[in-house]
PDB file of C-alpha atoms in Angstrom:
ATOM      1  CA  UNK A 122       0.000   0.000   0.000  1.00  0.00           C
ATOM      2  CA  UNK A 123       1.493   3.815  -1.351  1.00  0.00           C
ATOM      3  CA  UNK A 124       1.681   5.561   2.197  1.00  0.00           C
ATOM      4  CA  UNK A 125       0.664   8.905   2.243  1.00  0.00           C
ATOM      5  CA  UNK A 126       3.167  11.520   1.427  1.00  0.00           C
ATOM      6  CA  UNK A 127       3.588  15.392   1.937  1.00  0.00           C
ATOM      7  CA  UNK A 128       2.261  17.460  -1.329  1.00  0.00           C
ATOM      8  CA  UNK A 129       3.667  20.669  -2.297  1.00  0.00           C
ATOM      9  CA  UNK A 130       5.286  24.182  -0.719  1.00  0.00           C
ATOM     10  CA  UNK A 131       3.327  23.975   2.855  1.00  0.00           C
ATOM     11  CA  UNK A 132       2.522  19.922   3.593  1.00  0.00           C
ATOM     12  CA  UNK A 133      -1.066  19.637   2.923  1.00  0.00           C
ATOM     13  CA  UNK A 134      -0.390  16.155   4.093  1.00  0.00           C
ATOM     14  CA  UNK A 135      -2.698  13.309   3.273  1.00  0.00           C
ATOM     15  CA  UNK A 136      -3.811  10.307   5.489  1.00  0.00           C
ATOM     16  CA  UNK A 137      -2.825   7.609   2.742  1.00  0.00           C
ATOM     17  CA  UNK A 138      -3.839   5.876  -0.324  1.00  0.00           C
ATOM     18  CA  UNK A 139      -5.633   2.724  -0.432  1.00  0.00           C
ATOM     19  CA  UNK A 140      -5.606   1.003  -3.865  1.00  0.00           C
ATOM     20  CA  UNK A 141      -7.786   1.822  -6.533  1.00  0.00           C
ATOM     21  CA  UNK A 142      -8.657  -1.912  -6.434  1.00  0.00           C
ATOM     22  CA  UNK A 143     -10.358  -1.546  -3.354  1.00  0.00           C
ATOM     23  CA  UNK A 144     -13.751  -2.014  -5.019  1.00  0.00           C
ATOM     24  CA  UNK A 145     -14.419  -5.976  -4.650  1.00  0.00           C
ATOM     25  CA  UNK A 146     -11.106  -6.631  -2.596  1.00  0.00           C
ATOM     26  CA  UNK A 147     -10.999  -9.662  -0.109  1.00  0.00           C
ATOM     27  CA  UNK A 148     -11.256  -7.692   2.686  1.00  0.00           C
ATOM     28  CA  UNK A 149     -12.317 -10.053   5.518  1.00  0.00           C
ATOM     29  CA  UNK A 150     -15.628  -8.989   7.630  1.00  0.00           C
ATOM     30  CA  UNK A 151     -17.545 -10.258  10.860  1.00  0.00           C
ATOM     31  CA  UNK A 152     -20.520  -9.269  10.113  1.00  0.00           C
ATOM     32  CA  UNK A 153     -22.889 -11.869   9.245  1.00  0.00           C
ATOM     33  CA  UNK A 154     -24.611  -9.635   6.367  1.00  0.00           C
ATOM     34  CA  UNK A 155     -21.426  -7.574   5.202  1.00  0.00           C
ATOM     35  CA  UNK A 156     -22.345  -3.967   3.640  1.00  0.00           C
ATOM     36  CA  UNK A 157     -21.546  -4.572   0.069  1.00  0.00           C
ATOM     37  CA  UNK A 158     -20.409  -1.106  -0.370  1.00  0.00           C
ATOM     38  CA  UNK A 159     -16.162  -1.719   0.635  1.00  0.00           C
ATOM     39  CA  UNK A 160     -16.030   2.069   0.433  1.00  0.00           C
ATOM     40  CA  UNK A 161     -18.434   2.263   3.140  1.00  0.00           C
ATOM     41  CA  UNK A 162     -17.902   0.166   6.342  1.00  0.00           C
ATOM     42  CA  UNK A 163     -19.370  -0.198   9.642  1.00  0.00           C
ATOM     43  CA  UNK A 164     -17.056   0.524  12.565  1.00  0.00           C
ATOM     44  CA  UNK A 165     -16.882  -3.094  13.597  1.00  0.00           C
ATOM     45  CA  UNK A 166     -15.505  -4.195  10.093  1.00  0.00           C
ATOM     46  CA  UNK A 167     -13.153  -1.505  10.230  1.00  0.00           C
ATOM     47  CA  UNK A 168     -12.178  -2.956  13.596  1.00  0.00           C
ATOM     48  CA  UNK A 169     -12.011  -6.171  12.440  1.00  0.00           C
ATOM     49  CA  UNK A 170      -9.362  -5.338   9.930  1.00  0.00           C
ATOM     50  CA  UNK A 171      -7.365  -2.997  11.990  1.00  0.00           C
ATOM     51  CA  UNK A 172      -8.474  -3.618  16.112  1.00  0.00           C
ATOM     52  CA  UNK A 173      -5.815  -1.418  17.123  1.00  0.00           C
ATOM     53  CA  UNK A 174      -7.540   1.971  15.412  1.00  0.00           C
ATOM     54  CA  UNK A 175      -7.867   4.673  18.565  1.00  0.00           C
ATOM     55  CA  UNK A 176     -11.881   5.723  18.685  1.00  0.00           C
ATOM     56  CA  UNK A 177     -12.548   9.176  20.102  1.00  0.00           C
ATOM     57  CA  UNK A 178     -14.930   9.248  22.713  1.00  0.00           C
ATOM     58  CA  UNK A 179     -15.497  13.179  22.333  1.00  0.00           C
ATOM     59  CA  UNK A 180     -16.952  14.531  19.218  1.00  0.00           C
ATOM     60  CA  UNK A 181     -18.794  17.970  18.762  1.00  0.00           C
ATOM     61  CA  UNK A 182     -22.363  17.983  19.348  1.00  0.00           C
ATOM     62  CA  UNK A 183     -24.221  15.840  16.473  1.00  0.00           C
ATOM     63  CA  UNK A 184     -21.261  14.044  15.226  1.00  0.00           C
ATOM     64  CA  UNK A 185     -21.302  10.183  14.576  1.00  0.00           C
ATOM     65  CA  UNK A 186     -19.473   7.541  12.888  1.00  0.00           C
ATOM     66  CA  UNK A 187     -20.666   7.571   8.863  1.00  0.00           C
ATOM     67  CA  UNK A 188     -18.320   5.599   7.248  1.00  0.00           C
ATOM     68  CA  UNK A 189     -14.423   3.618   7.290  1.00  0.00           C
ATOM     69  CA  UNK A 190     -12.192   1.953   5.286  1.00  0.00           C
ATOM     70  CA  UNK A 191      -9.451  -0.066   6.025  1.00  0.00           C
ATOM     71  CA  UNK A 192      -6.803  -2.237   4.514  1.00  0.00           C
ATOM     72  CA  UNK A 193      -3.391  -3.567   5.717  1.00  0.00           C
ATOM     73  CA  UNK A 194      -1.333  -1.615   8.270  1.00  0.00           C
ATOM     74  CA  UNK A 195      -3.968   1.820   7.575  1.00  0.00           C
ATOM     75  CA  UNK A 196      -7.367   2.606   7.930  1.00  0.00           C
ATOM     76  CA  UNK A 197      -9.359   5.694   7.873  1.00  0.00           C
ATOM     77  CA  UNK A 198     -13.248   6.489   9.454  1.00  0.00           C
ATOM     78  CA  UNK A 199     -15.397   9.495   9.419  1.00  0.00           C
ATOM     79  CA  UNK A 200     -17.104  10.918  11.651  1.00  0.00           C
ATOM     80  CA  UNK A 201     -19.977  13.910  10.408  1.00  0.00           C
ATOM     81  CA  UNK A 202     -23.041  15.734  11.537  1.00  0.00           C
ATOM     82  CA  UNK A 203     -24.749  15.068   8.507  1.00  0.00           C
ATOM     83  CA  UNK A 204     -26.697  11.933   6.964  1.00  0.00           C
ATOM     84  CA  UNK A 205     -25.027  10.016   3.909  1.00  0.00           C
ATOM     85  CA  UNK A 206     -26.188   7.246   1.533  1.00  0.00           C
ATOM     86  CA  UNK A 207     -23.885   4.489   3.213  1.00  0.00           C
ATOM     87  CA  UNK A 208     -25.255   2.571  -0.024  1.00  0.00           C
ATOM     88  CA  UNK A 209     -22.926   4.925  -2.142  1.00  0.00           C
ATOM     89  CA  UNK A 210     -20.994   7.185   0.001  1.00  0.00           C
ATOM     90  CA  UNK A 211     -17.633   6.792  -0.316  1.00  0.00           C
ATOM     91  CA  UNK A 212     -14.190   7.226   2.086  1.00  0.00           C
ATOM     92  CA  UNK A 213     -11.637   9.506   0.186  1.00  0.00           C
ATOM     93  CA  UNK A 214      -8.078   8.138   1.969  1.00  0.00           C
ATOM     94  CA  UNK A 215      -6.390  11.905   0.930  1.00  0.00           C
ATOM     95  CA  UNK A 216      -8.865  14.159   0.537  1.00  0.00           C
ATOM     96  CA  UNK A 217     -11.732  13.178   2.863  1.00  0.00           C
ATOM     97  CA  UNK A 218     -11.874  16.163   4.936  1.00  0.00           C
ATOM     98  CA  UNK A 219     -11.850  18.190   1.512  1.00  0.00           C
ATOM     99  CA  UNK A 220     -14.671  16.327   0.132  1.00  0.00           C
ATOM    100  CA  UNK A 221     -16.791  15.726   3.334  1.00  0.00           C
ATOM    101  CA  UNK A 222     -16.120  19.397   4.682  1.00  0.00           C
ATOM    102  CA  UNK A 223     -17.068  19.812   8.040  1.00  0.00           C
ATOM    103  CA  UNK A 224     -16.598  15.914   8.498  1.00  0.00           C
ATOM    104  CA  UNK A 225     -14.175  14.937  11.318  1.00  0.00           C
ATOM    105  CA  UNK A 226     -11.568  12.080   9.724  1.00  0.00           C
ATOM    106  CA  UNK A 227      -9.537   9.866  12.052  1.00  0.00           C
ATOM    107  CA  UNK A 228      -6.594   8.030  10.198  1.00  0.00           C
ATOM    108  CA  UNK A 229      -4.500   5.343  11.160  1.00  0.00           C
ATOM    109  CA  UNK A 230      -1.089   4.217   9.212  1.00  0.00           C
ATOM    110  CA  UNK A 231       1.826   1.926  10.046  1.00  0.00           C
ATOM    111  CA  UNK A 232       4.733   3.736   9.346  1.00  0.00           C
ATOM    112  CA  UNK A 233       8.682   2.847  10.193  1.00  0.00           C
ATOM    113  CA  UNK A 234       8.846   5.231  12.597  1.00  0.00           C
ATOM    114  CA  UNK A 235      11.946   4.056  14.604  1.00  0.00           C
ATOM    115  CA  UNK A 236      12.171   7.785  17.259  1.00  0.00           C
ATOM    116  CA  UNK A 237       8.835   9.711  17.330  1.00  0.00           C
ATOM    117  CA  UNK A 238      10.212  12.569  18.605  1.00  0.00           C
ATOM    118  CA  UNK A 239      12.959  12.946  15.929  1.00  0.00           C
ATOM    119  CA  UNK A 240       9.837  11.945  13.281  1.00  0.00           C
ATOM    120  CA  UNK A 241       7.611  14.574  14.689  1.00  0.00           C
ATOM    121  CA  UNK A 242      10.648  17.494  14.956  1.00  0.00           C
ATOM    122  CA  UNK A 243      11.478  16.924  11.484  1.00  0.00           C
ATOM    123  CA  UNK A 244       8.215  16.638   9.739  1.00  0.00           C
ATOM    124  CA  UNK A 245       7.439  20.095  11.576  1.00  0.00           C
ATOM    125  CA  UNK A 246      10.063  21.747  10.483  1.00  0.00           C
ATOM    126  CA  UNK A 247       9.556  21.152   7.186  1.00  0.00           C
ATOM    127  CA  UNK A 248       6.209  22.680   6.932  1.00  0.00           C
ATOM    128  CA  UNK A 249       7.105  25.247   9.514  1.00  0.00           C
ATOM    129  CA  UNK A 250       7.850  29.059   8.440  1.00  0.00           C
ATOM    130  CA  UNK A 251       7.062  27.762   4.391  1.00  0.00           C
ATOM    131  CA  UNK A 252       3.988  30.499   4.054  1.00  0.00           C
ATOM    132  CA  UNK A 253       3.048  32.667   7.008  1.00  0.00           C
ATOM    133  CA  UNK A 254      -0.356  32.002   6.382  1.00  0.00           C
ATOM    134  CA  UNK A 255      -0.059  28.144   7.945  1.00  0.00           C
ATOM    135  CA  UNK A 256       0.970  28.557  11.018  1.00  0.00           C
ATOM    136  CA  UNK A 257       1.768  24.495  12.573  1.00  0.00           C
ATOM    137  CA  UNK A 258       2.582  24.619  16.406  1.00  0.00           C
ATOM    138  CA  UNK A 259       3.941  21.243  18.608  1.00  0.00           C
ATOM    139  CA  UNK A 260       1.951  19.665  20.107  1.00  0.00           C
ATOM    140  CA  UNK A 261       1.451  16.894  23.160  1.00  0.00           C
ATOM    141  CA  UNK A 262      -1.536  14.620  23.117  1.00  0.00           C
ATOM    142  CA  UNK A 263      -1.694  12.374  25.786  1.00  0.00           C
ATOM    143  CA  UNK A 264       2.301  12.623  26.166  1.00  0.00           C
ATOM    144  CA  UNK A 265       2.892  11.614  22.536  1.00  0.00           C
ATOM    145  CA  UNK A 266       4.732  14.219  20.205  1.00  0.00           C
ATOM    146  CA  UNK A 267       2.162  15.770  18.074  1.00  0.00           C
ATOM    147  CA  UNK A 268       2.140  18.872  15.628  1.00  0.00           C
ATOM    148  CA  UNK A 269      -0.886  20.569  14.160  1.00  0.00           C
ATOM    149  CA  UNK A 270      -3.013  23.082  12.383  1.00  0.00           C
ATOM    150  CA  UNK A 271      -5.761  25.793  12.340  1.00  0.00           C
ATOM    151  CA  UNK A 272      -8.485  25.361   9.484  1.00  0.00           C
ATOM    152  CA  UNK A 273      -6.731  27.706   6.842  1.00  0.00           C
ATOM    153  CA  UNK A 274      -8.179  30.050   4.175  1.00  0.00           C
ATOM    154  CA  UNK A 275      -6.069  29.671   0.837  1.00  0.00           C
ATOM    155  CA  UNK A 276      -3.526  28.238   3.311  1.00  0.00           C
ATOM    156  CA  UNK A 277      -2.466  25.128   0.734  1.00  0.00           C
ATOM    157  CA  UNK A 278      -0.289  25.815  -2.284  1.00  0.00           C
ATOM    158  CA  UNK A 279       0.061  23.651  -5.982  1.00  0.00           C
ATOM    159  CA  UNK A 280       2.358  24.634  -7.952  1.00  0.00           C
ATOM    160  CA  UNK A 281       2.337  22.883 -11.793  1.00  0.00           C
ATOM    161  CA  UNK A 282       4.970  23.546 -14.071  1.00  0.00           C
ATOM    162  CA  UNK A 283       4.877  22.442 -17.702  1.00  0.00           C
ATOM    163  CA  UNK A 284       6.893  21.273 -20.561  1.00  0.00           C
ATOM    164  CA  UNK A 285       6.750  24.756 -22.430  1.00  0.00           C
ATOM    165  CA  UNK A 286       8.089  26.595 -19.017  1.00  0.00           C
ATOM    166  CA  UNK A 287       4.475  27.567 -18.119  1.00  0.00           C
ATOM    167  CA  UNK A 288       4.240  27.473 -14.278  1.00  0.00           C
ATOM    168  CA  UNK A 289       0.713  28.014 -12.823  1.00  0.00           C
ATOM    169  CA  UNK A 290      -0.159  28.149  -8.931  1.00  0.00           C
ATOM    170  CA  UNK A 291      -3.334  27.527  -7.223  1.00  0.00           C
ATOM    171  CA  UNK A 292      -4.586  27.824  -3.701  1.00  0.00           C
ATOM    172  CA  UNK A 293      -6.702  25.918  -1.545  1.00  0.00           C
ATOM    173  CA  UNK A 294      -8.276  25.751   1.689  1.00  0.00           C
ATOM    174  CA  UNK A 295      -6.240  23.599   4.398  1.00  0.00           C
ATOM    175  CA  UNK A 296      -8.075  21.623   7.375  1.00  0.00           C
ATOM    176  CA  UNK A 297      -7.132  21.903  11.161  1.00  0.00           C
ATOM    177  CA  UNK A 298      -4.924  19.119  11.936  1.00  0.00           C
ATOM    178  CA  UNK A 299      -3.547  16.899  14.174  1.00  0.00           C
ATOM    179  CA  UNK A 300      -0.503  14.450  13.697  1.00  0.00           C
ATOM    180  CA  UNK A 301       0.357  12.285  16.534  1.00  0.00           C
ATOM    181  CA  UNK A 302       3.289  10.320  16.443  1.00  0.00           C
ATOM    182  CA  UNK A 303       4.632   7.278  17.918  1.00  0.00           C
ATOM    183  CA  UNK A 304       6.920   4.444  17.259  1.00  0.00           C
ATOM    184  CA  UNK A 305       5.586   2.178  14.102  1.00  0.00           C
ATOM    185  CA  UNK A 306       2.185   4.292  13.805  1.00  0.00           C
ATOM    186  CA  UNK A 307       0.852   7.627  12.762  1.00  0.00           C
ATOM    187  CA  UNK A 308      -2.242   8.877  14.256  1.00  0.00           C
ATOM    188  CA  UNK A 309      -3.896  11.699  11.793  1.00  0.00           C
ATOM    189  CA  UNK A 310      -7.030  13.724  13.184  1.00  0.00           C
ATOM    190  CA  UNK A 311      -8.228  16.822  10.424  1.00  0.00           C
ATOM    191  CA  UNK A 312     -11.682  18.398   9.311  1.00  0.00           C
ATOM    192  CA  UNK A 313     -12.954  21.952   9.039  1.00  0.00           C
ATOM    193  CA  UNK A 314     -13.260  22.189  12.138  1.00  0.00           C
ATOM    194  CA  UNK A 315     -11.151  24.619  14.443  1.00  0.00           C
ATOM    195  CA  UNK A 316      -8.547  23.343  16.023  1.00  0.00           C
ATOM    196  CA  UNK A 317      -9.609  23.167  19.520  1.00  0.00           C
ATOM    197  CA  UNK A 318     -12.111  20.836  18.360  1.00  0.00           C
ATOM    198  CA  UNK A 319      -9.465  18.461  16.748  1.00  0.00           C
ATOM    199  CA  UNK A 320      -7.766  18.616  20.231  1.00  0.00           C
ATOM    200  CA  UNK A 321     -10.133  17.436  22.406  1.00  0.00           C
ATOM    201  CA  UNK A 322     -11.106  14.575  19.535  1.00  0.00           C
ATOM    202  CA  UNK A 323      -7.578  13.852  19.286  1.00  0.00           C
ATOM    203  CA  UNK A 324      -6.807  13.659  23.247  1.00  0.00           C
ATOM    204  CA  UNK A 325     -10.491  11.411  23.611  1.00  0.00           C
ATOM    205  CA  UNK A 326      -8.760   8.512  21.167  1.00  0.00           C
ATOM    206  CA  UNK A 327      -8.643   5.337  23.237  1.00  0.00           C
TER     207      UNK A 327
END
């Protein structure tokens, strides 16, 4: 499974991709009448493919679990205040929160992280000081190394260039996040949300 990676000048970092095979994959349920729909699982199947995914036990007012999807070593739910089609609705691995805005999306990924702290440190300096308009800040959620973000306006940056020279640049709108890091696992809480919301989601994961 491709791991999720940062993208472009500021780190709109994504939770992961799944593989575009997903659809009719031998994904392994416990439910005696599985939902056909492998974009679209219950929490329990979820569980059942990754037991070790952290569940919050705070969300804002009117949130509850819509929809997961999991695979090897990374999974990724959602959590919303509004009704979808579970029939059809489907979990975007990257761009989730983009898609589902206002939805709260907690993400799950094995990752060969060896020293969290050094993981964490690094990552955050990367993104740190690139555009003053994303501001990330250190973090510590339930004495784990964490770094986030506030929901920013225009805060993302892609930059194409093409063959003739031509190099265009387009903004976008970045989600408050949380990335929580530990050894062998990254823990990824985002939405468009503010941030203080993501923090009390992020320190309710058990």
């Amino acid at each position: 499974m491709e791991k999720a990676r940062k993208l472009f000048i500021i780190g709109i970092i994504g939770a992961g991709i799944l593989v575009a095979s997903l659809i009719g994959a031998n994904i392994a349920l416990t439910s005696s009448t599985p939902n056909p729909n492998v974009g679209c699982l219950s929490l329990a199947e979820v569980k059942a493919i990754m037991a070790d995914l952290p569940i919050p036990s705070y969300l804002p007012a009117g949130y509850t679990y819509k929809c997961g999807i999991a695979d090897s070593g990374e999974a990724h739910v959602v959590f919303w205040n509004q009704t979808v089609d579970t029939s059809t609705y489907r979990v975007d691995p990257i761009n989730a929160a983009q898609v589902s805005k206002g939805a709260i999306v907690v993400s799950m990924i094995d990752e060969p992280i060896a020293n969290a702290t050094e993981s964490a440190l690094a990552e955050f300096r990367s993104v740190n000081g690139t555009d003053t308009r994303f501001t990330p800040q250190l973090m510590n959620i339930n004495g784990k190394i964490a770094w986030g973000n506030d929901l920013t306006t225009s805060g993302g940056i892609a930059t194409a260039k093409f063959p003739d020279g031509k190099v265009t640049t387009n903004y976008f709108d970045v989600p408050a996040r949380i990335r929580v890091f530990e050894p062998g696992k990254l823990t990824i809480i985002e939405g468009f949300v503010p941030l203080q919301e993501i923090a009390k989601v992020a320190k309710s994961l058990q």
